PDB file of C-alpha atoms in Angstrom:
ATOM      1  CA  MET A   1       0.000   0.000   0.000  1.00  0.00           C
ATOM      2  CA  THR A   2       1.323   3.422  -0.937  1.00  0.00           C
ATOM      3  CA  GLY A   3      -0.850   5.516   1.350  1.00  0.00           C
ATOM      4  CA  ILE A   4      -4.284   7.050   1.235  1.00  0.00           C
ATOM      5  CA  ARG A   5      -5.241   7.752  -2.379  1.00  0.00           C
ATOM      6  CA  ILE A   6      -7.072  11.032  -1.782  1.00  0.00           C
ATOM      7  CA  ARG A   7      -6.531  13.737   0.792  1.00  0.00           C
ATOM      8  CA  VAL A   8      -8.675  14.427   3.815  1.00  0.00           C
ATOM      9  CA  PRO A   9     -10.865  17.421   2.911  1.00  0.00           C
ATOM     10  CA  GLU A  10     -10.121  20.796   4.437  1.00  0.00           C
ATOM     11  CA  THR A  11     -12.822  22.023   6.792  1.00  0.00           C
ATOM     12  CA  ASN A  12     -13.369  25.193   4.747  1.00  0.00           C
ATOM     13  CA  GLU A  13     -14.271  23.039   1.713  1.00  0.00           C
ATOM     14  CA  LEU A  14     -17.311  21.615   3.499  1.00  0.00           C
ATOM     15  CA  SER A  15     -20.757  23.027   4.119  1.00  0.00           C
ATOM     16  CA  THR A  16     -21.490  24.185   7.642  1.00  0.00           C
ATOM     17  CA  LYS A  17     -23.809  21.204   8.134  1.00  0.00           C
ATOM     18  CA  THR A  18     -21.124  18.697   7.076  1.00  0.00           C
ATOM     19  CA  GLN A  19     -18.533  20.456   9.253  1.00  0.00           C
ATOM     20  CA  GLN A  20     -20.840  20.079  12.255  1.00  0.00           C
ATOM     21  CA  LEU A  21     -21.569  16.427  11.492  1.00  0.00           C
ATOM     22  CA  LEU A  22     -17.876  15.667  11.019  1.00  0.00           C
ATOM     23  CA  LYS A  23     -17.061  17.353  14.330  1.00  0.00           C
ATOM     24  CA  ALA A  24     -19.742  15.221  16.036  1.00  0.00           C
ATOM     25  CA  ALA A  25     -18.792  11.962  14.270  1.00  0.00           C
ATOM     26  CA  PRO A  26     -16.393   9.324  15.589  1.00  0.00           C
ATOM     27  CA  PRO A  27     -12.794  10.481  14.916  1.00  0.00           C
ATOM     28  CA  LEU A  28     -12.029   8.115  12.035  1.00  0.00           C
ATOM     29  CA  ILE A  29     -10.351   8.806   8.697  1.00  0.00           C
ATOM     30  CA  LEU A  30     -13.310   7.027   7.067  1.00  0.00           C
ATOM     31  CA  ASN A  31     -15.673   9.744   8.318  1.00  0.00           C
ATOM     32  CA  SER A  32     -13.390  12.455   6.961  1.00  0.00           C
ATOM     33  CA  MET A  33     -13.410  10.765   3.572  1.00  0.00           C
ATOM     34  CA  LEU A  34     -17.207  10.504   3.617  1.00  0.00           C
ATOM     35  CA  ALA A  35     -17.292  14.298   4.071  1.00  0.00           C
ATOM     36  CA  HIS A  36     -15.894  14.712   0.532  1.00  0.00           C
ATOM     37  CA  ALA A  37     -19.403  13.852  -0.674  1.00  0.00           C
ATOM     38  CA  ASP A  38     -20.865  16.903   1.024  1.00  0.00           C
ATOM     39  CA  SER A  39     -24.336  16.475  -0.493  1.00  0.00           C
ATOM     40  CA  THR A  40     -24.761  12.957   0.945  1.00  0.00           C
ATOM     41  CA  ALA A  41     -22.954  13.351   4.278  1.00  0.00           C
ATOM     42  CA  ALA A  42     -26.129  14.039   6.279  1.00  0.00           C
ATOM     43  CA  ALA A  43     -28.008  11.122   4.704  1.00  0.00           C
ATOM     44  CA  ILE A  44     -25.162   8.689   5.416  1.00  0.00           C
ATOM     45  CA  SER A  45     -24.918  10.037   8.967  1.00  0.00           C
ATOM     46  CA  GLU A  46     -28.660   9.593   9.500  1.00  0.00           C
ATOM     47  CA  LEU A  47     -28.555   6.025   8.170  1.00  0.00           C
ATOM     48  CA  THR A  48     -25.591   5.220  10.424  1.00  0.00           C
ATOM     49  CA  VAL A  49     -27.397   6.633  13.466  1.00  0.00           C
ATOM     50  CA  GLN A  50     -30.489   4.567  12.644  1.00  0.00           C
ATOM     51  CA  ILE A  51     -28.363   1.418  12.185  1.00  0.00           C
ATOM     52  CA  PHE A  52     -27.076   1.946  15.718  1.00  0.00           C
ATOM     53  CA  ASN A  53     -30.265   3.130  17.394  1.00  0.00           C
ATOM     54  CA  GLY A  54     -33.353   2.376  15.334  1.00  0.00           C
ATOM     55  CA  LEU A  55     -33.273  -1.296  14.397  1.00  0.00           C
ATOM     56  CA  GLN A  56     -35.479  -4.085  15.665  1.00  0.00           C
ATOM     57  CA  LEU A  57     -32.355  -6.237  15.527  1.00  0.00           C
ATOM     58  CA  THR A  58     -30.569  -6.396  18.871  1.00  0.00           C
ATOM     59  CA  GLU A  59     -27.140  -4.822  19.375  1.00  0.00           C
ATOM     60  CA  ARG A  60     -25.669  -8.331  19.498  1.00  0.00           C
ATOM     61  CA  GLN A  61     -27.342  -9.268  16.187  1.00  0.00           C
ATOM     62  CA  ARG A  62     -26.188  -5.992  14.626  1.00  0.00           C
ATOM     63  CA  GLU A  63     -22.579  -6.552  15.617  1.00  0.00           C
ATOM     64  CA  ILE A  64     -22.599 -10.207  14.560  1.00  0.00           C
ATOM     65  CA  ALA A  65     -23.918  -9.135  11.152  1.00  0.00           C
ATOM     66  CA  ILE A  66     -21.259  -6.414  10.818  1.00  0.00           C
ATOM     67  CA  LEU A  67     -18.476  -8.852  11.750  1.00  0.00           C
ATOM     68  CA  ALA A  68     -19.853 -11.462   9.343  1.00  0.00           C
ATOM     69  CA  THR A  69     -19.904  -8.839   6.573  1.00  0.00           C
ATOM     70  CA  ALA A  70     -16.394  -7.635   7.391  1.00  0.00           C
ATOM     71  CA  ASN A  71     -15.126 -11.206   7.446  1.00  0.00           C
ATOM     72  CA  ALA A  72     -16.839 -12.208   4.194  1.00  0.00           C
ATOM     73  CA  LEU A  73     -15.324  -9.244   2.371  1.00  0.00           C
ATOM     74  CA  GLY A  74     -11.923  -9.128   4.072  1.00  0.00           C
ATOM     75  CA  TYR A  75     -12.565  -5.697   5.584  1.00  0.00           C
ATOM     76  CA  GLU A  76      -9.966  -5.594   8.354  1.00  0.00           C
ATOM     77  CA  TYR A  77     -10.670  -1.922   9.097  1.00  0.00           C
ATOM     78  CA  ILE A  78     -14.347  -2.661   9.792  1.00  0.00           C
ATOM     79  CA  TRP A  79     -13.462  -5.801  11.762  1.00  0.00           C
ATOM     80  CA  VAL A  80     -11.038  -3.928  14.036  1.00  0.00           C
ATOM     81  CA  GLN A  81     -13.516  -1.123  14.748  1.00  0.00           C
ATOM     82  CA  HIS A  82     -16.372  -3.524  15.512  1.00  0.00           C
ATOM     83  CA  GLU A  83     -14.721  -6.376  17.390  1.00  0.00           C
ATOM     84  CA  ALA A  84     -14.705  -4.348  20.618  1.00  0.00           C
ATOM     85  CA  LEU A  85     -18.250  -3.090  19.971  1.00  0.00           C
ATOM     86  CA  ALA A  86     -19.291  -6.717  19.507  1.00  0.00           C
ATOM     87  CA  ALA A  87     -17.742  -7.615  22.861  1.00  0.00           C
ATOM     88  CA  ASP A  88     -19.720  -4.790  24.489  1.00  0.00           C
ATOM     89  CA  ALA A  89     -22.858  -6.245  22.855  1.00  0.00           C
ATOM     90  CA  GLY A  90     -22.196  -9.666  24.395  1.00  0.00           C
ATOM     91  CA  VAL A  91     -20.311 -11.398  21.580  1.00  0.00           C
ATOM     92  CA  SER A  92     -17.534 -13.451  23.173  1.00  0.00           C
ATOM     93  CA  ALA A  93     -13.973 -13.687  21.887  1.00  0.00           C
ATOM     94  CA  GLU A  94     -14.684 -17.336  21.025  1.00  0.00           C
ATOM     95  CA  GLU A  95     -17.673 -16.258  18.938  1.00  0.00           C
ATOM     96  CA  CYS A  96     -15.667 -13.526  17.188  1.00  0.00           C
ATOM     97  CA  ASN A  97     -12.992 -16.094  16.364  1.00  0.00           C
ATOM     98  CA  ALA A  98     -15.651 -18.469  15.072  1.00  0.00           C
ATOM     99  CA  ILE A  99     -17.054 -15.766  12.771  1.00  0.00           C
ATOM    100  CA  ARG A 100     -13.492 -15.059  11.612  1.00  0.00           C
ATOM    101  CA  ARG A 101     -13.071 -18.775  10.760  1.00  0.00           C
ATOM    102  CA  SER A 102     -16.588 -19.009   9.265  1.00  0.00           C
ATOM    103  CA  ASP A 103     -17.220 -21.720  11.853  1.00  0.00           C
ATOM    104  CA  LEU A 104     -20.870 -21.957  12.843  1.00  0.00           C
ATOM    105  CA  VAL A 105     -20.391 -25.043  14.977  1.00  0.00           C
ATOM    106  CA  VAL A 106     -19.725 -22.936  18.090  1.00  0.00           C
ATOM    107  CA  GLN A 107     -22.361 -24.006  20.584  1.00  0.00           C
ATOM    108  CA  THR A 108     -23.113 -20.522  21.839  1.00  0.00           C
ATOM    109  CA  PHE A 109     -24.578 -19.279  18.544  1.00  0.00           C
ATOM    110  CA  THR A 110     -28.353 -19.579  18.522  1.00  0.00           C
ATOM    111  CA  GLY A 111     -30.279 -20.726  15.472  1.00  0.00           C
ATOM    112  CA  ASP A 112     -31.174 -17.144  14.572  1.00  0.00           C
ATOM    113  CA  GLU A 113     -27.520 -16.067  14.867  1.00  0.00           C
ATOM    114  CA  LYS A 114     -26.359 -18.888  12.589  1.00  0.00           C
ATOM    115  CA  ALA A 115     -29.017 -17.885  10.050  1.00  0.00           C
ATOM    116  CA  LEU A 116     -27.964 -14.238  10.417  1.00  0.00           C
ATOM    117  CA  ILE A 117     -24.273 -15.038   9.789  1.00  0.00           C
ATOM    118  CA  ARG A 118     -25.073 -17.147   6.722  1.00  0.00           C
ATOM    119  CA  PHE A 119     -27.426 -14.441   5.438  1.00  0.00           C
ATOM    120  CA  ALA A 120     -24.939 -11.581   5.936  1.00  0.00           C
ATOM    121  CA  ASP A 121     -22.145 -13.605   4.346  1.00  0.00           C
ATOM    122  CA  ALA A 122     -24.272 -14.516   1.327  1.00  0.00           C
ATOM    123  CA  VAL A 123     -25.630 -10.985   0.837  1.00  0.00           C
ATOM    124  CA  ALA A 124     -22.149  -9.467   1.112  1.00  0.00           C
ATOM    125  CA  THR A 125     -20.523 -11.775  -1.409  1.00  0.00           C
ATOM    126  CA  ALA A 126     -23.081 -12.190  -4.206  1.00  0.00           C
ATOM    127  CA  PRO A 127     -25.961 -10.290  -5.809  1.00  0.00           C
ATOM    128  CA  THR A 128     -28.435 -13.090  -5.019  1.00  0.00           C
ATOM    129  CA  ILE A 129     -28.772 -15.691  -2.286  1.00  0.00           C
ATOM    130  CA  THR A 130     -30.150 -19.218  -2.268  1.00  0.00           C
ATOM    131  CA  ASP A 131     -33.699 -20.040  -1.240  1.00  0.00           C
ATOM    132  CA  GLU A 132     -32.233 -22.147   1.575  1.00  0.00           C
ATOM    133  CA  ILE A 133     -30.338 -19.216   3.097  1.00  0.00           C
ATOM    134  CA  PHE A 134     -33.282 -16.858   2.665  1.00  0.00           C
ATOM    135  CA  SER A 135     -35.726 -19.368   4.163  1.00  0.00           C
ATOM    136  CA  ALA A 136     -33.503 -19.836   7.211  1.00  0.00           C
ATOM    137  CA  ALA A 137     -33.403 -16.060   7.766  1.00  0.00           C
ATOM    138  CA  ASP A 138     -37.142 -15.792   7.119  1.00  0.00           C
ATOM    139  CA  GLU A 139     -37.770 -18.455   9.773  1.00  0.00           C
ATOM    140  CA  HIS A 140     -36.007 -16.386  12.450  1.00  0.00           C
ATOM    141  CA  PHE A 141     -36.532 -12.758  11.451  1.00  0.00           C
ATOM    142  CA  THR A 142     -39.460 -10.514  10.605  1.00  0.00           C
ATOM    143  CA  GLU A 143     -39.712  -8.909   7.197  1.00  0.00           C
ATOM    144  CA  ARG A 144     -38.591  -5.635   8.757  1.00  0.00           C
ATOM    145  CA  GLN A 145     -35.524  -7.301  10.294  1.00  0.00           C
ATOM    146  CA  ILE A 146     -34.611  -8.913   6.962  1.00  0.00           C
ATOM    147  CA  VAL A 147     -34.681  -5.499   5.288  1.00  0.00           C
ATOM    148  CA  GLU A 148     -32.679  -4.063   8.203  1.00  0.00           C
ATOM    149  CA  LEU A 149     -30.066  -6.785   7.665  1.00  0.00           C
ATOM    150  CA  LEU A 150     -29.906  -5.946   3.950  1.00  0.00           C
ATOM    151  CA  GLU A 151     -29.423  -2.257   4.775  1.00  0.00           C
ATOM    152  CA  LEU A 152     -26.816  -3.061   7.419  1.00  0.00           C
ATOM    153  CA  VAL A 153     -24.783  -5.287   5.097  1.00  0.00           C
ATOM    154  CA  GLY A 154     -25.105  -2.723   2.303  1.00  0.00           C
ATOM    155  CA  LEU A 155     -23.957   0.158   4.489  1.00  0.00           C
ATOM    156  CA  TYR A 156     -20.915  -1.742   5.715  1.00  0.00           C
ATOM    157  CA  TRP A 157     -20.172  -2.995   2.192  1.00  0.00           C
ATOM    158  CA  MET A 158     -20.018   0.691   1.190  1.00  0.00           C
ATOM    159  CA  PHE A 159     -17.884   1.704   4.180  1.00  0.00           C
ATOM    160  CA  GLY A 160     -15.490  -1.160   3.478  1.00  0.00           C
ATOM    161  CA  ARG A 161     -15.196  -0.311  -0.214  1.00  0.00           C
ATOM    162  CA  ILE A 162     -14.368   3.303   0.622  1.00  0.00           C
ATOM    163  CA  VAL A 163     -11.657   2.061   2.986  1.00  0.00           C
ATOM    164  CA  THR A 164     -10.178  -0.508   0.585  1.00  0.00           C
ATOM    165  CA  VAL A 165     -10.353   1.509  -2.634  1.00  0.00           C
ATOM    166  CA  LEU A 166      -8.969   4.660  -1.011  1.00  0.00           C
ATOM    167  CA  GLN A 167      -6.401   2.555   0.889  1.00  0.00           C
ATOM    168  CA  ILE A 168      -7.269   3.950   4.305  1.00  0.00           C
ATOM    169  CA  PRO A 169      -5.035   2.222   6.853  1.00  0.00           C
ATOM    170  CA  THR A 170      -6.608   0.271   9.672  1.00  0.00           C
ATOM    171  CA  GLU A 171      -6.967   2.550  12.682  1.00  0.00           C
ATOM    172  CA  PRO A 172      -6.826   1.458  16.324  1.00  0.00           C
ATOM    173  CA  PRO A 173     -10.256   0.504  17.704  1.00  0.00           C
ATOM    174  CA  ARG A 174     -12.181   3.461  19.053  1.00  0.00           C
ATOM    175  CA  GLU A 175     -15.221   1.676  20.428  1.00  0.00           C
ATOM    176  CA  HIS A 176     -16.214   4.220  23.056  1.00  0.00           C
ATOM    177  CA  LYS A 177     -15.511   7.162  20.760  1.00  0.00           C
ATOM    178  CA  VAL A 178     -17.607   5.474  18.079  1.00  0.00           C
ATOM    179  CA  LEU A 179     -20.594   5.176  20.401  1.00  0.00           C
ATOM    180  CA  THR A 180     -20.140   8.729  21.684  1.00  0.00           C
ATOM    181  CA  GLY A 181     -19.771   9.957  18.103  1.00  0.00           C
ATOM    182  CA  ILE A 182     -22.974   8.198  17.042  1.00  0.00           C
ATOM    183  CA  ALA A 183     -24.828   9.854  19.933  1.00  0.00           C
ATOM    184  CA  ASN A 184     -23.311  13.230  18.983  1.00  0.00           C
ATOM    185  CA  MET A 185     -24.322  12.764  15.337  1.00  0.00           C
ATOM    186  CA  GLN A 186     -27.861  11.870  16.420  1.00  0.00           C
ATOM    187  CA  SER A 187     -28.022  15.059  18.474  1.00  0.00           C
ATOM    188  CA  GLU A 188     -26.602  17.147  15.629  1.00  0.00           C
ATOM    189  CA  LEU A 189     -29.081  15.711  13.128  1.00  0.00           C
ATOM    190  CA  ALA A 190     -31.990  16.344  15.522  1.00  0.00           C
ATOM    191  CA  ASN A 191     -30.856  19.861  16.456  1.00  0.00           C
ATOM    192  CA  PRO A 192     -28.639  21.284  13.703  1.00  0.00           C
ATOM    193  CA  ARG A 193     -26.832  24.499  14.470  1.00  0.00           C
ATOM    194  CA  SER A 194     -27.071  27.279  11.928  1.00  0.00           C
TER     195      SER A 194
END
């Protein structure tokens, strides 16, 4: 790797709204790069906030799905940022290692979690999935939760592609700053400053 392919935008190049969102966001290079697309920064921020706070999926299910997506696509950056968040959501180190090995034999995964991992992996790696994988997810999740999983995998597919294509180096995990940043972004979106 030769370094990040594009520069971090200067604050004065961004709209006031994007500057405020970037200031509120978790302090990651990825978020700075997302600010280049000034016209979509608020929409991506809102979607990210909803992924963290507005799903019917549990925090544990969300983090398992993100790790499964990161693993399926080889997104080390995403894995590193979410492994600690997964632990906070009740995903054990053994379970993280099992997801990393694509090993669903671990006894602690429930039937819905195994279906979730297979679903996230399949959605991340191909444009269609088998009836078997869909039926297993459909057996455990509501229609809303299935769509939430599709959105979650899609969002993290996008984040990972930005990281890999722009060659953003893996940053140390910032789990508590990520959660604080999400809360700050939610506040900023609800009460934007002029």
